[in-house]
Short mmCIF file of C-alpha atoms in Angstrom, two decimals:
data_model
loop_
_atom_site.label_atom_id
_atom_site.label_comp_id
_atom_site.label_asym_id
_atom_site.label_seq_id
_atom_site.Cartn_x
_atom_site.Cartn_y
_atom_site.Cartn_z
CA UNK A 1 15.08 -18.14 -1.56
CA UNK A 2 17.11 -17.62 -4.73
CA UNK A 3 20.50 -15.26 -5.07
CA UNK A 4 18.06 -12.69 -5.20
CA UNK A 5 17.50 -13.47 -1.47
CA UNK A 6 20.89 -11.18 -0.62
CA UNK A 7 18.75 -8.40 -0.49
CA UNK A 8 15.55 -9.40 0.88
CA UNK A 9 15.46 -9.07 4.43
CA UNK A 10 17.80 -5.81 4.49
CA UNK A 11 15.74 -2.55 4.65
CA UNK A 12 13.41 -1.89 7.43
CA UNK A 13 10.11 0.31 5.83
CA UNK A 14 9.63 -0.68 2.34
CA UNK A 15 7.12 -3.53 3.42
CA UNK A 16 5.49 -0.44 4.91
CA UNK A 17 7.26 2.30 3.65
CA UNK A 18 10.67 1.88 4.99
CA UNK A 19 10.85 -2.05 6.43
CA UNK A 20 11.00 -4.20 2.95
CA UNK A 21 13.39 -3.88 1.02
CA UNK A 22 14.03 -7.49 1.68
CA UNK A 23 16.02 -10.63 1.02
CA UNK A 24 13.69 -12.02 -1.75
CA UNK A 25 13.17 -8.72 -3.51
CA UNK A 26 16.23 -8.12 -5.92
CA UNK A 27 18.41 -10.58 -8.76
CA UNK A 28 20.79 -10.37 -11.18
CA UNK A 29 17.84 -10.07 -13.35
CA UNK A 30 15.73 -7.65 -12.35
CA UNK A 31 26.93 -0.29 0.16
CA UNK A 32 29.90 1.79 2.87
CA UNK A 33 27.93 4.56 3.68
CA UNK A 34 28.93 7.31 5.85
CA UNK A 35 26.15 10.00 6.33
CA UNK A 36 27.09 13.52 7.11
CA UNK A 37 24.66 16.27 7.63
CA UNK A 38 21.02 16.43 8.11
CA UNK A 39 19.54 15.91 4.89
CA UNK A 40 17.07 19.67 5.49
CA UNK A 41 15.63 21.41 9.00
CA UNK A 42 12.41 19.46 7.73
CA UNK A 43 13.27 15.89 7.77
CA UNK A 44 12.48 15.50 11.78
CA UNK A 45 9.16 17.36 11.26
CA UNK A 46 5.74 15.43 11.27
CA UNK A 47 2.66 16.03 8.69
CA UNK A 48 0.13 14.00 10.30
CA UNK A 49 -2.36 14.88 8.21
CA UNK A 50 -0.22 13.99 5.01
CA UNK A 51 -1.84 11.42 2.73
CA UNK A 52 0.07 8.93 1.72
CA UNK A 53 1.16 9.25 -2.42
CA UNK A 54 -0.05 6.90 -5.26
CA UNK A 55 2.64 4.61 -7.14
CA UNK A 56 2.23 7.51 -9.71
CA UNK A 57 3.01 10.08 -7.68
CA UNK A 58 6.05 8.28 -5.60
CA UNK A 59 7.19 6.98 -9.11
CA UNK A 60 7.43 10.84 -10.72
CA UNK A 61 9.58 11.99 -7.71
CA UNK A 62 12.16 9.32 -8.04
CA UNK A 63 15.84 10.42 -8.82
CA UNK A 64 16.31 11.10 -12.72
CA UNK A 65 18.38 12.65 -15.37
CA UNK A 66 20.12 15.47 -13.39
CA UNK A 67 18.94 14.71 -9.74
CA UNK A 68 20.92 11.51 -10.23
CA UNK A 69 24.22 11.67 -8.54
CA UNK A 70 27.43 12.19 -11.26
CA UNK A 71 28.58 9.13 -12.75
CA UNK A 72 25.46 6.94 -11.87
CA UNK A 73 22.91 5.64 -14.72
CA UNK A 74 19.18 4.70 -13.51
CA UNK A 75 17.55 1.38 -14.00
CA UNK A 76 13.67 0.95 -14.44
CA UNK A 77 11.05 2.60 -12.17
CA UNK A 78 9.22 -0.25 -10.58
CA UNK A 79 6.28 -0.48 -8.37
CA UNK A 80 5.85 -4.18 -7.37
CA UNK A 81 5.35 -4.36 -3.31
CA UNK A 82 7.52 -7.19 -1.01
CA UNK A 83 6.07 -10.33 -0.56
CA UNK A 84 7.20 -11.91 2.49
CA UNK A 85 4.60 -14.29 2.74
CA UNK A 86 5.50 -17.89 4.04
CA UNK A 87 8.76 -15.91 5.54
CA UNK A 88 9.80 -16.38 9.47
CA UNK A 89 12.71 -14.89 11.18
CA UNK A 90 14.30 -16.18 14.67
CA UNK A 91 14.56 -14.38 16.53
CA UNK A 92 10.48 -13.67 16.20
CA UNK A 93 11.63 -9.86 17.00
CA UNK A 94 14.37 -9.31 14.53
CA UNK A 95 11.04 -10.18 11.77
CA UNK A 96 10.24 -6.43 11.53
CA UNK A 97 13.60 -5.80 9.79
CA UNK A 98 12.57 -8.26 6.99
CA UNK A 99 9.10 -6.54 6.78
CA UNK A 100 7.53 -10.06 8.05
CA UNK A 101 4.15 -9.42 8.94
CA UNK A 102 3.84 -5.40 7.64
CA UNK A 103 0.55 -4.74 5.58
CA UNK A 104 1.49 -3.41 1.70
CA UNK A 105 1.88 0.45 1.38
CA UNK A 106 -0.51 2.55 -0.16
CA UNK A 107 2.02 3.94 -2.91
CA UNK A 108 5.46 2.25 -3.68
CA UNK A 109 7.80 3.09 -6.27
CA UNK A 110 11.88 1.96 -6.79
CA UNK A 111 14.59 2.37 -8.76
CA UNK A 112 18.37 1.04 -8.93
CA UNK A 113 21.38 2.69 -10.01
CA UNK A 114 25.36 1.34 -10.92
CA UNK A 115 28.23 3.25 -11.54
CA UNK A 116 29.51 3.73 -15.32
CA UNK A 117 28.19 0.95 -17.86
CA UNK A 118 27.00 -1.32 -15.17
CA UNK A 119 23.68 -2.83 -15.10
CA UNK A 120 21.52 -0.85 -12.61
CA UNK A 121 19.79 -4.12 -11.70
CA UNK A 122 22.61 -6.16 -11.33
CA UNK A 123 23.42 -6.85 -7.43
CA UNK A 124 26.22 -4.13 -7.08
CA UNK A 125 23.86 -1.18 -7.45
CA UNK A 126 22.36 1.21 -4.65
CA UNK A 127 18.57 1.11 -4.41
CA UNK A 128 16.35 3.80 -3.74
CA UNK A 129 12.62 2.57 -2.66
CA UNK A 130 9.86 4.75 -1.60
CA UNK A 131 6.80 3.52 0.00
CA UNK A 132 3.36 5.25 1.41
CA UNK A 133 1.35 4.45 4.20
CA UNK A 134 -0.16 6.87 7.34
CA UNK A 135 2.12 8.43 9.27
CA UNK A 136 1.50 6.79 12.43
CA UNK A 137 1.40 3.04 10.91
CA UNK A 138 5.35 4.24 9.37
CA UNK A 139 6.32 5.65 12.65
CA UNK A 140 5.88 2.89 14.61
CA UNK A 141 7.61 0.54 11.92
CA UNK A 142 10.58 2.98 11.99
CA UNK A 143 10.40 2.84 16.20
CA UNK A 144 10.45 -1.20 16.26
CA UNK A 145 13.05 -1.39 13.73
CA UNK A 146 15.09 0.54 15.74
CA UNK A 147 14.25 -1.56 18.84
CA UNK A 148 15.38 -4.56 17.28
CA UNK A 149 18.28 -3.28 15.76
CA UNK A 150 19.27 -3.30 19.89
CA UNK A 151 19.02 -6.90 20.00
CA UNK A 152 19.49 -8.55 16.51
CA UNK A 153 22.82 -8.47 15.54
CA UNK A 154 22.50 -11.85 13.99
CA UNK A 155 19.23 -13.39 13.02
CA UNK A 156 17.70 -15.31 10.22
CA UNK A 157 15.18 -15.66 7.92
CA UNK A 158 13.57 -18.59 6.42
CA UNK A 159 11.37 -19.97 3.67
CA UNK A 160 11.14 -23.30 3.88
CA UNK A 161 14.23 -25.35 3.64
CA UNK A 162 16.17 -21.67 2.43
CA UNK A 163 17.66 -19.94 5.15
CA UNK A 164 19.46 -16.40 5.10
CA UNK A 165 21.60 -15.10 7.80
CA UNK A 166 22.15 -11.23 8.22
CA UNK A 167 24.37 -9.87 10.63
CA UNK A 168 24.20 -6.22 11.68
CA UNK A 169 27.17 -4.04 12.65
CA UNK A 170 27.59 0.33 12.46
CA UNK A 171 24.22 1.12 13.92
CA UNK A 172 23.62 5.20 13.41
CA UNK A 173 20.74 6.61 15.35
CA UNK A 174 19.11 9.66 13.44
CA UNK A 175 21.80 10.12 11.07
CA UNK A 176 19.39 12.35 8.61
CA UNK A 177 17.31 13.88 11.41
CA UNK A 178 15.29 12.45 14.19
CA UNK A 179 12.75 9.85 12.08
CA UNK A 180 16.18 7.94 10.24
CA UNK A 181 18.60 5.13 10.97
CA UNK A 182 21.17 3.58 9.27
CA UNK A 183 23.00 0.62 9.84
CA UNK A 184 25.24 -2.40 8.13
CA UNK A 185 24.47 -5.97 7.05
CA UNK A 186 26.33 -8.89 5.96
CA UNK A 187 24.26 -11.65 4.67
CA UNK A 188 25.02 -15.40 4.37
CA UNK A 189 23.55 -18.62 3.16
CA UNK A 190 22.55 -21.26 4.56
CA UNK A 191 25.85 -22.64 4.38
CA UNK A 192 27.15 -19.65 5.91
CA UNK A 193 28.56 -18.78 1.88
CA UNK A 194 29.01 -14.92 1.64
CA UNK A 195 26.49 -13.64 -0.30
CA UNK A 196 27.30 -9.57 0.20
CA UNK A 197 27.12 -6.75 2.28
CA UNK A 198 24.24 -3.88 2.28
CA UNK A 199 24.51 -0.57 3.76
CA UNK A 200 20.87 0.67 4.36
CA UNK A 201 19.58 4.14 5.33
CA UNK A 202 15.92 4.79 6.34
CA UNK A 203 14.37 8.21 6.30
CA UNK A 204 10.69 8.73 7.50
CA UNK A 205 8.82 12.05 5.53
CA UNK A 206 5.73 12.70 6.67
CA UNK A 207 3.43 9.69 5.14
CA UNK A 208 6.32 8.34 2.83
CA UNK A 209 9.09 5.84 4.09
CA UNK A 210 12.48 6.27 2.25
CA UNK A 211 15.46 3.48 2.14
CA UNK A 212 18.59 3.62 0.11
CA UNK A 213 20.36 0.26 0.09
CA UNK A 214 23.74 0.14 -1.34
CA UNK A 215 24.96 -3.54 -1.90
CA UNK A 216 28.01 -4.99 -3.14
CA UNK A 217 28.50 -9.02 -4.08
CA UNK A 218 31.78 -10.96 -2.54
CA UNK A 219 34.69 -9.57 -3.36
CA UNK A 220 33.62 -6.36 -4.84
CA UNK A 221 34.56 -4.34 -1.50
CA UNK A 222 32.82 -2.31 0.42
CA UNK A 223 28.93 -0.68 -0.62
CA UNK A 224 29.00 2.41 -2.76
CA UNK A 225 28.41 5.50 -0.56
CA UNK A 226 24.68 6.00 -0.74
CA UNK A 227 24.62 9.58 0.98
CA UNK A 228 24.04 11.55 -2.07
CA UNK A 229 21.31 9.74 -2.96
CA UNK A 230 19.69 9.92 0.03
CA UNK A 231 20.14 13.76 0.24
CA UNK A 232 18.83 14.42 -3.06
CA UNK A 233 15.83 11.73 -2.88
CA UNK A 234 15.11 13.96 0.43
CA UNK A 235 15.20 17.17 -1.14
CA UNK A 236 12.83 15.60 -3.84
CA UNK A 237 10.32 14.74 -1.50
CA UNK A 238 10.44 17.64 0.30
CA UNK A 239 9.49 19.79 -3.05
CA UNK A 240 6.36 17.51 -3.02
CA UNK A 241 3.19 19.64 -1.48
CA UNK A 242 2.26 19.69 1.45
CA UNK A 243 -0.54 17.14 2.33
CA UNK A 244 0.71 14.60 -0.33
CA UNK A 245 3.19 12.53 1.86
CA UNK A 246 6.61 14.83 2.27
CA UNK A 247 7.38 16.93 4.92
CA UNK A 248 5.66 20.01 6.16
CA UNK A 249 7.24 22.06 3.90
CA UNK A 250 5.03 24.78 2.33
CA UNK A 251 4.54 24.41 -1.41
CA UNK A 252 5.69 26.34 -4.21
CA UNK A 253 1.91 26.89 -5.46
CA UNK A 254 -1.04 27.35 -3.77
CA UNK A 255 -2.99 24.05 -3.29
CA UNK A 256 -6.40 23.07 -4.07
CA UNK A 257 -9.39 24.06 -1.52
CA UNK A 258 -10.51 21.03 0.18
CA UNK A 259 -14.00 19.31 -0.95
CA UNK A 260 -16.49 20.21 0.61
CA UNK A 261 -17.10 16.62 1.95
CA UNK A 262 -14.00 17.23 4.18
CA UNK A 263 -15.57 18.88 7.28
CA UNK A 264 -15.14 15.65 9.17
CA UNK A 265 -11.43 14.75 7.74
CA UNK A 266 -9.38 15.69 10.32
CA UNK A 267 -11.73 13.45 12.99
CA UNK A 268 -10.04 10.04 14.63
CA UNK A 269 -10.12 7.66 11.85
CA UNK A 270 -12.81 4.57 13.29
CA UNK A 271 -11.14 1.71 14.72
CA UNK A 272 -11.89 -1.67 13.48
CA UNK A 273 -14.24 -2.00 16.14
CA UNK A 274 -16.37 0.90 15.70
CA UNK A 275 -17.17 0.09 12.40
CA UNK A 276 -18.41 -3.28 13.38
CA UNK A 277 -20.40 -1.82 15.40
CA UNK A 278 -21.65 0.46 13.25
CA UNK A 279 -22.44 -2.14 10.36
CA UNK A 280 -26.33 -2.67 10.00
CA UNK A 281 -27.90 -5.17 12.78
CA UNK A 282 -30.89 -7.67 11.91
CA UNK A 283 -33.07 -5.60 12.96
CA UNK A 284 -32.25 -2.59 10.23
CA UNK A 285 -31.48 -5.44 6.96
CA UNK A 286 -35.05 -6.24 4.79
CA UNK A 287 -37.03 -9.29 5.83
CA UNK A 288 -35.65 -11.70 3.44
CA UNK A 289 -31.41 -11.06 4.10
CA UNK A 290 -29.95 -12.39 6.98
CA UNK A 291 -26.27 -12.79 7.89
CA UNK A 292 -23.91 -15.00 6.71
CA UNK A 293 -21.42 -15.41 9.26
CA UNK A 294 -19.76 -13.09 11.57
CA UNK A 295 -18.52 -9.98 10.13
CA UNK A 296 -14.74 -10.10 8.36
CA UNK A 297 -12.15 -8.25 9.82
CA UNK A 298 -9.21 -9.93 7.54
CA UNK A 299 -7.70 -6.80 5.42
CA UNK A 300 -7.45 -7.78 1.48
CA UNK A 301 -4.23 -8.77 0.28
CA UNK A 302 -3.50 -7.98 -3.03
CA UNK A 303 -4.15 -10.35 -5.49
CA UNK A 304 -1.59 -10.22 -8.05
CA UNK A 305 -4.20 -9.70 -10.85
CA UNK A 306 -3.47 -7.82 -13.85
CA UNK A 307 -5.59 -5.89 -15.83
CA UNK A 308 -6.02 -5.25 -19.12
CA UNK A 309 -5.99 -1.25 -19.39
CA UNK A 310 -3.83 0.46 -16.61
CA UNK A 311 -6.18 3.29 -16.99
CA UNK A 312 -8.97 0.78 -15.31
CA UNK A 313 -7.10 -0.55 -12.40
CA UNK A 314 -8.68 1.89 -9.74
CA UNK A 315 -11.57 0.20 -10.05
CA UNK A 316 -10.45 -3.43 -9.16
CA UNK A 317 -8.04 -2.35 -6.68
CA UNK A 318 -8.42 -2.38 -2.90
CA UNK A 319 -4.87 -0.57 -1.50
CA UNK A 320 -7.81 1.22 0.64
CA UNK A 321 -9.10 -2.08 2.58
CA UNK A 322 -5.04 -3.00 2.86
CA UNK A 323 -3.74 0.33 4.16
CA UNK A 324 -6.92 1.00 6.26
CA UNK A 325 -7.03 1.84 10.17
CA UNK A 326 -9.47 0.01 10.66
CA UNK A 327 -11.91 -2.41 8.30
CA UNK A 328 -14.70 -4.67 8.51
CA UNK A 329 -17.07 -6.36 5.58
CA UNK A 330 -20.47 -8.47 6.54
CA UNK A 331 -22.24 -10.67 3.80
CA UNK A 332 -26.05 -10.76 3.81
CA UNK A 333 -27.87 -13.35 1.88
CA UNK A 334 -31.06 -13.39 0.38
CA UNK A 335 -33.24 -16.22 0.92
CA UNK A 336 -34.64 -17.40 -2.25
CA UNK A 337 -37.84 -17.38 -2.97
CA UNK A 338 -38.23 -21.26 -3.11
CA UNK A 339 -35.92 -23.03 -0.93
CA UNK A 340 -32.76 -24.28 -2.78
CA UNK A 341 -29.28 -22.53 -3.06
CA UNK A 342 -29.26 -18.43 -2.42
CA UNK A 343 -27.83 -16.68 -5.80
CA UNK A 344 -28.60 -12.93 -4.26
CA UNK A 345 -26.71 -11.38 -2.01
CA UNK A 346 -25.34 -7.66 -0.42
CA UNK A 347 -22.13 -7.43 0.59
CA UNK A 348 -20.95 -4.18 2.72
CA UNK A 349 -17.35 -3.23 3.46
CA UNK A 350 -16.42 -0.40 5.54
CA UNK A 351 -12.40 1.27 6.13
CA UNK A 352 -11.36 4.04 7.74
CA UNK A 353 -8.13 6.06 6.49
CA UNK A 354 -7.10 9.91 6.33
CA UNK A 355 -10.20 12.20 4.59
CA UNK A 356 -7.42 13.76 1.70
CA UNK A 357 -6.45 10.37 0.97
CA UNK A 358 -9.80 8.72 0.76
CA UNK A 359 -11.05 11.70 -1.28
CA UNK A 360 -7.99 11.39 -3.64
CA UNK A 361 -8.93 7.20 -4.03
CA UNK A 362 -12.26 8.06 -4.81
CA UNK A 363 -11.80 10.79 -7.31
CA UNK A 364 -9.23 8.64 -9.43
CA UNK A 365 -11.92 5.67 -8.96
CA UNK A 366 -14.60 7.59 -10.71
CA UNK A 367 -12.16 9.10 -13.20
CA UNK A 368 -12.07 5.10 -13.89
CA UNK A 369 -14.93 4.40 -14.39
CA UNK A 370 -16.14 6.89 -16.96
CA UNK A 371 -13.21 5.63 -19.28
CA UNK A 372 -14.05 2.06 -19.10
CA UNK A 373 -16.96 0.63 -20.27
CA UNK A 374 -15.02 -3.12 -20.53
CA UNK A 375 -11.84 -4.18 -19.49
CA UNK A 376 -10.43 -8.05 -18.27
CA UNK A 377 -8.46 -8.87 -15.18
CA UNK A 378 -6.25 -11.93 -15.38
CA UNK A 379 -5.90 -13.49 -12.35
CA UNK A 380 -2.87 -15.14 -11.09
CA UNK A 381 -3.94 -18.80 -11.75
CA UNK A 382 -4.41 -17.51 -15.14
CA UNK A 383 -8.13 -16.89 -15.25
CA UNK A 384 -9.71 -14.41 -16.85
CA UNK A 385 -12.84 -12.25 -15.56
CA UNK A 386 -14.38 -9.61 -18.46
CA UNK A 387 -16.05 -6.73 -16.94
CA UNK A 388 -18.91 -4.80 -18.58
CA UNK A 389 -19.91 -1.46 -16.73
CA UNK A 390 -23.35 0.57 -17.68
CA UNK A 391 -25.35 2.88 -15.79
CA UNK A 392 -22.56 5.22 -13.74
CA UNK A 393 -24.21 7.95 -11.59
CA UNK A 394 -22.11 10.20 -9.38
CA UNK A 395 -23.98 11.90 -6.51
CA UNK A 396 -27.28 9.98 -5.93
CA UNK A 397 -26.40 8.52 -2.59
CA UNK A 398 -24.82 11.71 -1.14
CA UNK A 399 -21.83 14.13 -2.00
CA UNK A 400 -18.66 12.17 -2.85
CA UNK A 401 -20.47 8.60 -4.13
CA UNK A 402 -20.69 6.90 -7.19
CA UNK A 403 -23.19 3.95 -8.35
CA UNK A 404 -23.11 2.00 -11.25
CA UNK A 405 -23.64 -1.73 -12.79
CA UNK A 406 -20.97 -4.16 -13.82
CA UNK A 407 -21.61 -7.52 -15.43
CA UNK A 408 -18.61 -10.46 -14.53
CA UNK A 409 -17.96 -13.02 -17.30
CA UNK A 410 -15.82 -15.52 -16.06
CA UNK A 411 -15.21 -19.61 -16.05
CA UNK A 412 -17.57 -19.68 -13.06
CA UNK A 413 -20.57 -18.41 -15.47
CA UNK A 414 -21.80 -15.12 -15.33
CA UNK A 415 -22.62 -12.26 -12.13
CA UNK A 416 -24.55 -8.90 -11.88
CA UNK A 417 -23.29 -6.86 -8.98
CA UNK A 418 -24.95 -2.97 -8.54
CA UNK A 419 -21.96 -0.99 -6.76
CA UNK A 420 -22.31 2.08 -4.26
CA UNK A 421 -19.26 3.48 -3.24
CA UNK A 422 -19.39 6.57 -0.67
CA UNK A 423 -16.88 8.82 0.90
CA UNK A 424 -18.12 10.63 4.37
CA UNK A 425 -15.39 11.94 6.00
CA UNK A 426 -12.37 9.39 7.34
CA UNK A 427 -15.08 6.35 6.44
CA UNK A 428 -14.63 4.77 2.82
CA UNK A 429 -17.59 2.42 2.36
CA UNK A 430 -18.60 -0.14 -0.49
CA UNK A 431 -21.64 -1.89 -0.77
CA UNK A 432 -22.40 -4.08 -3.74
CA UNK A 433 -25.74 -6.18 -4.37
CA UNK A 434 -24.81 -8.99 -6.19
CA UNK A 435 -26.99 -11.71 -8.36
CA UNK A 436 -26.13 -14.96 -10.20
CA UNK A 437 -29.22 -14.59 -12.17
CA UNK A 438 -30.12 -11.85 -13.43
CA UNK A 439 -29.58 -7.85 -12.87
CA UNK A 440 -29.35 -6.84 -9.41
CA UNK A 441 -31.28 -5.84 -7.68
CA UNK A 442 -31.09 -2.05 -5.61
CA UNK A 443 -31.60 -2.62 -1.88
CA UNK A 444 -31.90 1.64 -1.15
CA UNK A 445 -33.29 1.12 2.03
CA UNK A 446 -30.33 -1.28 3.17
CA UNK A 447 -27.88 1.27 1.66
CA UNK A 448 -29.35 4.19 2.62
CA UNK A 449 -29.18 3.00 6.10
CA UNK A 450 -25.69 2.02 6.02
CA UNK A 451 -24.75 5.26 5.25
CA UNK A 452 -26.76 6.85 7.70
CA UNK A 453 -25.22 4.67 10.16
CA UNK A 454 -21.59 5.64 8.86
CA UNK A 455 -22.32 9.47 8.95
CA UNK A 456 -23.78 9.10 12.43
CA UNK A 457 -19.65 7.39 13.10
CA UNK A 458 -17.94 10.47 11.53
CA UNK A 459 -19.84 13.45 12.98
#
């Protein structure tokens, strides 16, 4: 871990929400804080049914212009989520305050700011990071980070031969109302050379994680007070509506009437293990597909690809399968008709999330694909993969679904995948039928059943 490593493993909830604004995440490149009141009567409150804001969304409530404390100047809005892969901490326990192990949040959007003519994204800045996820996956984050803040007053994390130490001091319990903490860090090398000291505060809003990390390099005193920050951020999130990740309180305008899909959105979101179980047996798959393997329950990690035309992204995207409560995907192959290697295939995935949040994925993913007919996705070994989509029909497998083709040029040769997606209820399902060969084929009867199945789950 680079310099950039001195404010890595600091903030608890920006992994998830609040937990990740951590060692490895800031450079020269790219605080003491002393909270007073609570930040409004609202911050305590819980919106369970929240759903959790996009990157866009987080990113247009983020301090600016006037909202930014007097005598501050803002850096760049950035959206890039904590990678704390190959990371371990030791204590095991303390790893939650480095967001080791914390799946990536639905919506996540930062932005550092410096006193005067200083660079906002030089070390001595205070960072304000927002991050989305449901509420109940952000609570619990919130509740183990302050369980280890009990215990780890020193700990350390590693990545490979680097090593950072942090040790914690001026723990504050609900500082900003009952879902916050604050506390103090000093973080070393693995020399045990100063490397700074971070004041972080974490406030919990409904289905959004806030963290304010002041930091200041050796020598440069204490961490600029953060409070202000984290009152205004607050007050900023609180403005947002109802329903879209702030706290319960009541907008300014009246909201949109719910879909009329939603009937089932406030049901238990399906455990990983129901929708296994609800994924179609060998008995309800054609004849000529058969299983390949068990079913998947490994949640995508995002891939790092970058596409071509931001207004296309939705479509390659999968913050859904990463943020889920519970997933599953199965593979069935088609046996070809001659012996010899199988270039046919249907492959089903199923997640389960909040019904305003799914229906808000969905209706940005069709938005998609009407507006592109072609775009490329470089992945991050530098390949390239050019999509062609034709034939987009909303509505023919039920209310909220979508099906259309896509063709996949890549270095690998050439695919044809047909593409159902469906929204019932608090159950997101995809199901694409995919051929090496020529244009897929439709398998109705397969997906017709699936989604039977799945609206049998959400009743």
């Amino acid at each position: 871990m680079p310099r950039r490593a001195a404010i890595k493993a600091v903030v608890p909830l920006t992994a998830i929400a609040l937990v990740g604004l951590t060692a490895c995440q800031k450079s020269a490149d790219d605080a003491k804080s002393t909270p007073s009141a609570s930040v409004s009567a609202d911050a305590g409150k819980n919106d369970v049914n929240a759903t959790p804001p996009t990157d866009d969304q987080l990113s247009a409530v983020l301090l600016d212009g006037k909202d930014i404390p007097a005598g501050f100047n803002g850096g760049k809005v950035k959206n890039d989520r904590s990678d704390t892969s190959g990371e371990t901490a030791a204590p095991a326990e303390c790893g939650v305050l480095a967001g080791i192990g914390s799946p990536d949040p639905v919506g996540h959007a930062e932005r550092s700011y410096a006193t005067g003519g200083n660079d906002p994204e030089s070390d001595d800045s205070i960072r304000v990071s927002m991050s989305s996820a449901p509420r109940d996956q952000l609570k619990k984050q919130l509740d183990d980070a302050v369980k280890a803040l009990k215990t780890c007053t020193v700990y350390t994390v590693s990545q490979g031969a680097d090593a950072i130490t942090f040790t914690v001091s001026d723990v504050k319990n609900a500082p900003y109302g009952k879902d916050s903490l604050s506390y103090r860090v000093t973080v070393a090398d693995a020399s045990q050379r100063a490397m700074g000291t971070a004041v972080n505060t974490l406030v919990l809003k409904g289905a959004t994680g806030l963290a304010v990390t002041s930091f200041a390099s050796p020598g440069k005193g204490d961490p600029a007070d953060g409070a202000a920050f984290v009152k205004a951020q607050s007050a900023k999130l609180d403005a947002m509506p109802k329903g879209t990740g702030g706290s319960s309180v009541k907008p300014k305008t009246p909201t949109a009437k719910p879909s009329s899909s939603s009937a089932s959105g406030n049901k238990n979101q399906p455990s990983t293990d129901a929708l296994t179980a609800a994924l179609l047996t060998k008995q309800e798959i054609e004849a000529d597909y058969s299983a390949d393997g068990a079913p998947s329950t490994e949640r995508p990690t995002d891939s790092g690809a970058v596409v071509s035309d931001p207004k296309c992204a939705r479509i390659t995207d999968d913050s859904v399968g990463r943020s889920s409560t519970g997933y599953v995907d199965q593979t069935y192959e088609k046996a070809p008709a001659a012996g010899g290697t199988s270039t046919e295939a249907v492959i089903i995935s199923l997640a389960s999330q909040s019904h305003p949040f799914l229906k808000q994925e969905f209706d940005g993913y069709v938005t998609a694909l009407k507006a592109c007919a072609s775009f490329s996705e470089t992945k991050i070994d530098g390949s390239v993969d050019q999509y062609t989509i034709t034939d987009v029909t909303v509505g023919n497998y039920g209310t909220d679904s979508v099906s259309y083709r896509v063709r996949d040029d890549s270095k690998d040769g050439r695919a044809y995948v047909f593409i159902v997606v469906s929204v019932q209820g608090t159950v997101f399902t995809q199901m694409a039928s995919v051929s090496g060969t020529g244009p897929a084929v439709e398998p109705t009867n397969m997906f017709t059943g699936q989604l039977d199945k799945v609206a049998a789950l959400t009743r």
